[in-house]
Amino acid sequence: IHERSKSTLIEVMHSASVVVLLATAVAVGAQYQQSEIQFWNALGHEHLEQKLKWKAPEEKGPKNVIFFLGDGMGLSMVTAGRVIAAEKAGRDYRNQKWAFEKFDFSGILKTSSYDFHTTDSAAGAMALFTGHKVEQNTLGRLPGFGETCEKGDAAHVNDGIAELALARGMDVGVVSTTRLTDATPASNFAKGVHRLMEFDNSTEIQNTKCVDIAQQIVRHPADKFKVLMGGGHAYFTPKEEGGYRTDGRNIEKEWLSLPGHRSLLRTIDDINAHNVNYNDQVLGVFHDKSFNYHLDELNNTKRTQPRLVDMAKKALEVLQKSTNDNGFYLMIEGGHIDLAEHENKMNLATEELSEFSHTIETIRGLVGEDTLVVVTADHGHALTLPGYVHKQNSILAAEVETDGMDADGLPIPNIHFAAGPGSKTNRSTYTEEDRKKDHFVSPAAYPAHWGAHGGEDIGIWTQGPYSWIFSGSMENTQVAYMIKFLLCLDQNEPTLCKLRREETGGNYATAPTAAAFKDDVLTSTSTPLSVIILAVVAVAGALSTVILSTLLIRSKRPNKVESIEMNHS
């Protein structure tokens, strides 16, 4: 057979075997319930199967993954913030892209939690970082185990990205503008808790056997992280030292006394002065609670906290100077986009989004082509842009052209929340000067102390190796599944290393082996007969594909060979 034809046949066989592996995994996953990760992994299998039908896994996977999470950064916030930022900058073109919108691939994610249509930040982050759908307001806890922590490790989620990355020998970092004990950063390490069990005397932790989130930074897996940066100093320190703890413990000092070369940073000057060592572990706690809003900080005569970009750059420096050749996983959260939306304060939210985008652009420029960058949100907000607004008017004004739609005769705001403190904003009297104020509260329909999350799908943007597999419509759990797949983290699931037969020194064969197929899918002794039958059918279909391809090649009809090559390019 002609060499080109041989290459085509090998490629066809490769694609067919990949499809067999993933299709069988989907069949195996069908026996599970939504409380089990196998159910959600099966959706990941299905998504990968579709992606690998049109593009085979030819390139080497990413060495590093940087995961940017914009808390509350729903698509309506992305749009509204883009326009507000353009207005403030005096740009006539109002749709200039955020840094992450320039990435090669994008998709949309479903955001519901295990038990609610609209997720909170804890359950949303758990789905993204572990692949589990969990109950609302819980961290590191499987569904159905209650809130008293009596079941111990049996109730814990132990297969998140961060924990599996450590097991594979990678370095891990977490950066946030919120408290390190808050939902998003804590979802990378906290075990078996309600999200509000942040310190030993919290209301939620009373009469339970739970370990508060703050003290979990001196336990596995957080004690092994290379970088932890954020706020929450009061949650780590005792009342005698101005903190909240009643057990007398100073968790920061306990962390500092653990084995290894450790540094505790507390101020901007500490960040600037810190000379990174190759074996550094860094804990940065820069605020008693969560950070101040970035816009408020810009207006201060003296800076009181580092910027998100400052922390991200230092964290990246620590990880890049490490002598660990296994790569790193770094999570960076812009946490106050969400907080400002809860308060219906769009000027603050936009500035937080601008800082988040600037941080992404800066960090993307400091990493190589071996790094996958993922940008998404945990949820959106109940925020809308009611039509119709002329471009000459500010999007923050109440100047919608109603065409007679206004039943009460009052102006309709261009940005509107469903609920929150903005219900007190009088839409008939607020002025241009009002809406230019940093803490201007946009109107809301229903009175509430706190604005509500939205349940709509949110965006995901990716750049780097295999960023194309994150395109399309997905469950949020599939993000974790895909990262585990690419970094070869979960040995109970198909991984890129198995598909490409990674060998010592990074050499790859063309197609997965039968052993990989067996290890990935058919090791479960509880696999029902119906699943095995489905697997056999899948294998038969793949073999038929290979046989047909061989016949086409041997027929010496170049146009059909070219067709096969085109379909699998």
XYZ file of N, CA and C in Angstrom, residues 1-178:
534
model
N 0.848 -1.190 0.000
C 0.000 0.000 0.000
C 0.886 1.245 0.000
N 0.471 2.265 -0.690
C 1.196 3.529 -0.742
C 1.380 4.087 0.660
N 2.541 4.753 0.924
C 2.830 5.274 2.266
C 1.738 6.223 2.745
N 1.222 7.041 1.852
C 0.162 7.970 2.230
C -1.093 7.216 2.636
N -1.366 6.123 1.935
C -2.524 5.306 2.266
C -2.350 4.623 3.608
N -1.115 4.184 3.868
C -0.834 3.583 5.182
C -1.115 4.579 6.297
N -0.648 5.805 6.090
C -0.867 6.848 7.102
C -2.347 7.082 7.329
N -3.104 7.064 6.230
C -4.552 7.256 6.342
C -5.199 6.133 7.121
N -4.787 4.903 6.840
C -5.353 3.748 7.535
C -5.071 3.814 9.032
N -3.834 4.174 9.365
C -3.467 4.280 10.785
C -4.327 5.337 11.470
N -4.548 6.456 10.764
C -5.345 7.527 11.358
C -6.789 7.096 11.558
N -7.330 6.373 10.591
C -8.694 5.874 10.711
C -8.811 4.913 11.886
N -7.817 3.987 12.000
C -7.833 3.032 13.107
C -7.743 3.755 14.438
N -6.910 4.794 14.488
C -6.752 5.576 15.715
C -8.081 6.209 16.128
N -8.699 6.907 15.187
C -9.961 7.576 15.488
C -11.031 6.586 15.904
N -11.076 5.434 15.220
C -12.075 4.422 15.553
C -11.876 3.884 16.960
N -10.601 3.643 17.345
C -10.349 3.096 18.677
C -10.659 4.105 19.764
N -10.403 5.400 19.483
C -10.776 6.444 20.438
C -12.276 6.466 20.651
N -13.033 6.384 19.540
C -14.488 6.394 19.624
C -14.991 5.182 20.408
N -14.362 4.016 20.180
C -14.751 2.806 20.921
C -14.566 3.007 22.414
N -13.399 3.517 22.792
C -13.110 3.699 24.215
C -14.134 4.618 24.870
N -14.383 5.762 24.229
C -15.266 6.749 24.841
C -16.724 6.323 24.796
N -17.132 5.686 23.684
C -18.516 5.241 23.594
C -18.820 4.184 24.648
N -17.856 3.308 24.900
C -18.049 2.282 25.927
C -18.118 2.908 27.306
N -17.289 3.945 27.531
C -17.315 4.632 28.822
C -18.660 5.294 29.061
N -19.254 5.856 28.002
C -20.585 6.457 28.134
C -21.598 5.398 28.547
N -21.504 4.224 27.944
C -22.426 3.137 28.281
C -22.268 2.700 29.725
N -21.017 2.615 30.191
C -20.771 2.251 31.586
C -21.362 3.303 32.525
N -21.225 4.606 32.154
C -21.727 5.672 33.014
C -23.226 5.703 33.141
N -23.935 5.057 32.204
C -25.393 5.132 32.195
C -26.041 4.467 33.405
N -25.308 3.626 34.129
C -25.893 2.904 35.264
C -25.888 3.727 36.548
N -25.318 4.924 36.548
C -25.118 5.692 37.770
C -26.185 6.767 37.966
N -26.274 7.269 39.227
C -27.203 8.322 39.599
C -26.491 9.678 39.583
N -27.272 10.757 39.622
C -26.685 12.087 39.570
C -25.870 12.434 40.812
N -26.037 11.690 41.880
C -25.231 11.907 43.075
C -23.826 11.331 42.929
N -23.584 10.574 41.864
C -22.295 9.933 41.635
C -21.567 10.600 40.483
N -20.258 10.748 40.623
C -19.489 11.460 39.602
C -19.489 10.713 38.275
N -19.688 9.387 38.311
C -19.693 8.624 37.064
C -20.793 9.090 36.116
N -21.911 9.540 36.682
C -22.993 10.063 35.840
C -22.505 11.268 35.044
N -21.816 12.184 35.730
C -21.346 13.413 35.089
C -20.149 13.135 34.200
N -19.301 12.173 34.581
C -18.175 11.800 33.734
C -18.652 11.238 32.395
N -19.795 10.521 32.427
C -20.325 9.964 31.185
C -20.659 11.075 30.188
N -21.132 12.218 30.689
C -21.389 13.354 29.808
C -20.079 13.898 29.242
N -19.027 13.847 30.065
C -17.709 14.240 29.580
C -17.213 13.304 28.497
N -17.430 11.988 28.709
C -17.066 11.004 27.681
C -17.767 11.323 26.368
N -19.056 11.584 26.465
C -19.863 11.830 25.277
C -19.374 13.063 24.531
N -19.062 14.113 25.280
C -18.560 15.343 24.667
C -17.229 15.088 23.964
N -16.315 14.384 24.639
C -15.021 14.083 24.036
C -15.169 13.222 22.786
N -16.082 12.276 22.847
C -16.325 11.420 21.692
C -16.682 12.254 20.466
N -17.563 13.235 20.666
C -17.961 14.100 19.563
C -16.789 14.928 19.052
N -15.972 15.447 19.973
C -14.834 16.272 19.573
C -13.791 15.452 18.814
N -13.519 14.237 19.293
C -12.460 13.424 18.696
C -12.885 12.766 17.392
N -14.149 12.892 17.037
C -14.586 12.396 15.740
C -14.043 13.258 14.608
N -13.845 14.542 14.901
C -13.376 15.431 13.846
C -11.940 15.899 14.032
N -11.352 15.583 15.172
C -9.946 15.917 15.346
C -9.307 14.934 16.319
N -8.320 14.182 15.844
C -7.660 13.183 16.681
C -6.684 13.859 17.637
N -6.394 13.213 18.777
C -5.466 13.793 19.769
C -4.015 13.662 19.326
N -3.596 14.577 18.458
C -2.263 14.476 17.866
C -1.190 15.182 18.693
N -1.511 16.332 19.242
C -0.514 17.113 19.949
C -0.387 16.668 21.406
N 0.733 17.006 21.999
C 0.949 16.701 23.408
C 0.041 17.584 24.253
N -0.405 17.050 25.381
C -1.294 17.801 26.252
C -0.591 18.927 26.969
N -1.344 19.790 27.650
C -0.731 20.912 28.368
C 0.093 20.433 29.556
N 1.172 21.130 29.801
C 1.968 20.864 31.005
C 1.349 21.565 32.203
N 0.804 22.752 31.966
C 0.225 23.573 33.028
C -1.198 23.978 32.664
N -2.005 24.238 33.689
C -3.344 24.780 33.487
C -3.532 25.960 34.437
N -3.960 27.093 33.886
C -4.345 28.248 34.695
C -5.845 28.446 34.515
N -6.574 28.393 35.609
C -8.034 28.450 35.598
C -8.461 29.784 36.200
N -8.980 30.678 35.368
C -9.493 31.970 35.832
C -11.001 31.853 36.035
N -11.467 32.197 37.222
C -12.901 32.168 37.497
C -13.375 33.570 37.877
N -14.257 34.128 37.047
C -14.892 35.399 37.358
C -16.194 35.133 38.086
N -16.190 35.299 39.385
C -17.372 34.967 40.180
C -18.541 35.868 39.783
N -19.665 35.243 39.394
C -20.838 36.007 38.991
C -20.754 36.613 37.607
N -19.749 36.221 36.823
C -19.502 36.843 35.518
C -20.384 36.193 34.445
N -21.684 36.402 34.565
C -22.607 35.906 33.558
C -22.478 36.681 32.262
N -23.123 36.186 31.215
C -22.996 36.830 29.910
C -23.590 38.236 29.902
N -24.638 38.472 30.697
C -25.190 39.827 30.769
C -24.195 40.774 31.431
N -23.420 40.280 32.394
C -22.387 41.111 33.024
C -21.245 41.375 32.058
N -20.854 40.364 31.289
C -19.801 40.540 30.284
C -20.209 41.621 29.287
N -21.451 41.582 28.849
C -21.951 42.552 27.874
C -22.074 43.948 28.476
N -22.772 44.041 29.606
C -22.990 45.348 30.234
C -21.667 45.984 30.643
N -20.779 45.194 31.209
C -19.481 45.715 31.616
C -18.670 46.225 30.443
N -18.760 45.513 29.326
C -18.050 45.924 28.113
C -18.508 47.310 27.665
N -19.817 47.551 27.704
C -20.365 48.837 27.265
C -20.035 49.942 28.267
N -20.177 49.650 29.556
C -19.870 50.646 30.587
C -18.408 51.060 30.519
N -17.512 50.068 30.347
C -16.079 50.372 30.251
C -15.791 51.257 29.044
N -16.476 51.003 27.927
C -16.278 51.816 26.724
C -16.764 53.242 26.953
N -17.917 53.377 27.626
C -18.440 54.711 27.929
C -17.452 55.501 28.776
N -16.927 54.867 29.804
C -15.999 55.565 30.706
C -14.710 55.964 29.999
N -14.289 55.134 29.021
C -13.054 55.425 28.290
C -13.288 56.377 27.131
N -14.558 56.708 26.875
C -14.875 57.620 25.789
C -14.764 56.999 24.410
N -14.868 55.662 24.334
C -14.761 54.978 23.047
C -16.112 54.971 22.331
N -16.099 55.328 21.050
C -17.337 55.316 20.276
C -17.792 53.878 20.023
N -16.823 52.979 19.797
C -17.150 51.564 19.605
C -17.344 50.914 20.970
N -18.541 50.425 21.221
C -18.887 49.982 22.574
C -18.677 48.488 22.810
N -18.248 47.745 21.801
C -18.130 46.298 21.946
C -16.691 45.796 21.858
N -15.756 46.599 22.299
C -14.370 46.157 22.308
C -14.218 44.951 23.239
N -13.536 43.938 22.746
C -13.480 42.664 23.463
C -12.689 42.755 24.762
N -13.155 42.007 25.760
C -12.325 41.742 26.922
C -11.173 40.838 26.489
N -10.123 40.766 27.282
C -8.941 39.976 26.910
C -9.307 38.521 26.637
N -10.188 37.956 27.450
C -10.522 36.538 27.291
C -11.417 36.285 26.085
N -12.113 37.331 25.621
C -12.956 37.163 24.437
C -12.132 37.043 23.159
N -10.835 37.298 23.252
C -9.930 37.158 22.113
C -9.356 35.744 22.015
N -9.692 34.891 22.955
C -9.169 33.525 22.948
C -9.699 32.746 21.738
N -9.024 31.653 21.436
C -9.327 30.893 20.217
C -10.689 30.205 20.248
N -11.091 29.713 21.426
C -12.311 28.920 21.488
C -13.203 29.378 22.637
N -14.510 29.174 22.440
C -15.471 29.521 23.484
C -16.626 28.538 23.454
N -17.382 28.525 24.543
C -18.548 27.657 24.649
C -19.483 28.190 25.711
N -20.493 27.403 26.051
C -21.404 27.790 27.127
C -21.574 26.629 28.094
N -21.797 26.962 29.366
C -21.904 25.967 30.431
C -23.237 26.077 31.150
N -23.805 24.934 31.458
C -24.983 24.872 32.323
C -24.504 24.973 33.765
N -25.312 25.574 34.649
C -24.787 25.938 35.971
C -25.580 25.415 37.161
N -26.627 24.645 36.947
C -27.444 24.204 38.085
C -26.628 23.338 39.038
N -27.005 23.345 40.321
C -26.346 22.484 41.301
C -27.080 21.150 41.388
N -26.659 20.294 42.278
C -27.301 18.985 42.433
C -28.779 19.119 42.782
N -29.110 20.127 43.616
C -30.482 20.201 44.125
C -31.195 21.528 43.842
N -30.547 22.481 43.150
C -31.182 23.765 42.852
C -31.010 24.106 41.367
N -32.042 24.734 40.793
C -31.924 25.198 39.408
C -30.851 26.270 39.286
N -30.788 27.169 40.272
C -29.795 28.246 40.278
C -28.792 27.990 41.385
N -27.534 27.884 41.026
C -26.500 27.465 41.973
C -26.020 28.616 42.852
N -25.433 28.253 43.977
C -24.642 29.213 44.749
C -23.183 29.032 44.331
N -22.297 29.861 44.870
C -20.896 29.822 44.448
C -20.190 28.545 44.888
N -20.572 27.989 46.011
C -19.917 26.775 46.498
C -20.182 25.599 45.565
N -21.445 25.331 45.298
C -21.783 24.210 44.424
C -21.286 24.455 43.002
N -21.327 25.713 42.554
C -20.833 26.031 41.219
C -19.350 25.767 41.086
N -18.574 26.190 42.087
C -17.129 25.965 42.053
C -16.792 24.483 42.192
N -17.529 23.769 43.016
C -17.282 22.333 43.166
C -17.456 21.602 41.842
N -18.470 21.976 41.085
C -18.676 21.341 39.774
C -17.498 21.626 38.852
N -17.054 22.878 38.816
C -15.972 23.270 37.914
C -14.628 22.677 38.303
N -14.366 22.573 39.606
C -13.042 22.166 40.074
C -12.936 20.686 40.439
N -14.072 20.003 40.584
C -14.009 18.583 40.952
C -14.770 17.672 40.001
N -15.754 18.200 39.279
C -16.577 17.371 38.414
C -17.790 16.787 39.100
N -18.010 17.113 40.372
C -19.162 16.636 41.135
C -20.249 17.699 41.181
N -21.492 17.297 40.995
C -22.622 18.145 41.350
C -22.919 17.882 42.829
N -22.866 18.928 43.636
C -23.094 18.773 45.071
C -24.282 19.625 45.501
N -24.704 19.412 46.740
C -25.832 20.167 47.282
C -25.443 21.624 47.492
N -26.446 22.475 47.407
C -26.245 23.911 47.568
C -25.499 24.211 48.871
N -24.544 25.149 48.799
C -23.814 25.668 49.969
C -22.834 24.679 50.582
N -22.483 23.600 49.879
C -21.564 22.623 50.465
C -20.233 22.617 49.737
N -19.198 22.280 50.486
C -17.836 22.188 49.961
C -17.236 20.830 50.321
N -16.735 20.128 49.311
C -16.035 18.877 49.546
C -16.881 17.785 50.156
N -18.202 17.844 49.950
C -19.092 16.845 50.552
C -20.019 16.259 49.490
N -20.084 14.941 49.459
C -20.966 14.246 48.531
C -22.419 14.452 48.931
N -23.340 14.421 47.972
C -24.761 14.607 48.298
C -25.293 13.518 49.226
N -26.196 13.950 50.128
C -26.915 12.992 50.962
C -26.292 12.658 52.298
N -25.213 13.323 52.692
C -24.522 12.972 53.931
C -24.818 13.906 55.094
N -25.691 14.903 54.914
C -26.041 15.775 56.032
C -24.938 16.743 56.387
N -25.155 17.518 57.467
C -24.256 18.625 57.785
C -23.509 18.456 59.110
N -23.465 17.256 59.652
C -22.819 17.071 60.959
C -21.442 16.438 60.866
N -21.041 16.020 59.673
C -19.698 15.466 59.427
C -19.428 14.177 60.207
N -20.456 13.409 60.496
C -20.281 12.178 61.277
C -19.697 11.033 60.456
N -19.825 11.107 59.147
C -19.366 10.010 58.295
C -17.903 10.131 57.898
N -17.279 11.242 58.238
C -15.857 11.408 57.958
C -15.527 11.345 56.481
N -14.432 10.655 56.155
C -13.913 10.632 54.800
C -14.882 10.012 53.793
N -15.771 9.168 54.245
C -16.733 8.528 53.343
C -17.635 9.554 52.663
N -17.801 10.700 53.299
C -18.667 11.747 52.751
C -17.901 12.763 51.920
N -16.581 12.625 51.832
C -15.753 13.663 51.233
C -15.538 13.460 49.736
N -15.389 14.586 49.038
C -14.940 14.584 47.648
C -13.417 14.601 47.673
N -12.812 13.568 47.137
C -11.349 13.427 47.206
C -10.690 13.370 45.833
N -11.430 13.742 44.804
C -10.876 13.626 43.455
C -11.024 14.924 42.656
N -10.831 16.051 43.346
C -10.820 17.333 42.655
C -9.537 17.527 41.869
N -9.530 18.521 40.995
C -8.343 18.780 40.164
C -7.110 19.012 41.027
N -7.239 19.880 42.041
C -6.082 20.233 42.864
C -5.510 19.011 43.576
N -6.375 18.205 44.156
C -5.908 17.045 44.914
C -5.274 15.996 44.006
N -5.877 15.761 42.854
C -5.309 14.791 41.913
C -4.021 15.317 41.290
N -3.945 16.631 41.098
C -2.711 17.218 40.571
C -1.550 17.003 41.543
N -1.807 17.184 42.831
C -0.776 16.901 43.832
C -0.338 15.442 43.771
N -1.310 14.552 43.647
C -0.995 13.118 43.607
C -0.129 12.769 42.394
N -0.305 13.522 41.313
C 0.500 13.286 40.109
C 1.858 13.984 40.196
N 2.088 14.733 41.269
C 3.369 15.397 41.452
C 3.425 16.806 40.924
N 2.269 17.393 40.598
C 2.233 18.767 40.114
C 2.200 19.755 41.278
N 2.542 21.002 40.998
C 2.396 22.074 41.972
C 1.004 22.691 41.832
N 0.497 23.262 42.926
C -0.854 23.819 42.946
C -0.829 25.200 43.599
N -1.597 26.132 43.023
C -1.731 27.459 43.604
C -3.167 27.948 43.544
N -3.547 28.776 44.531
C -4.890 29.350 44.608
C -4.761 30.830 44.951
N -5.415 31.683 44.160
C -5.373 33.138 44.357
C -6.795 33.680 44.270
N -7.154 34.595 45.184
C -8.500 35.164 45.169
C -8.520 36.525 45.835
N -9.480 37.370 45.415
C -9.693 38.646 46.094
C -10.689 38.504 47.238
N -11.208 37.307 47.443
C -12.094 37.048 48.581
C -11.283 36.437 49.718
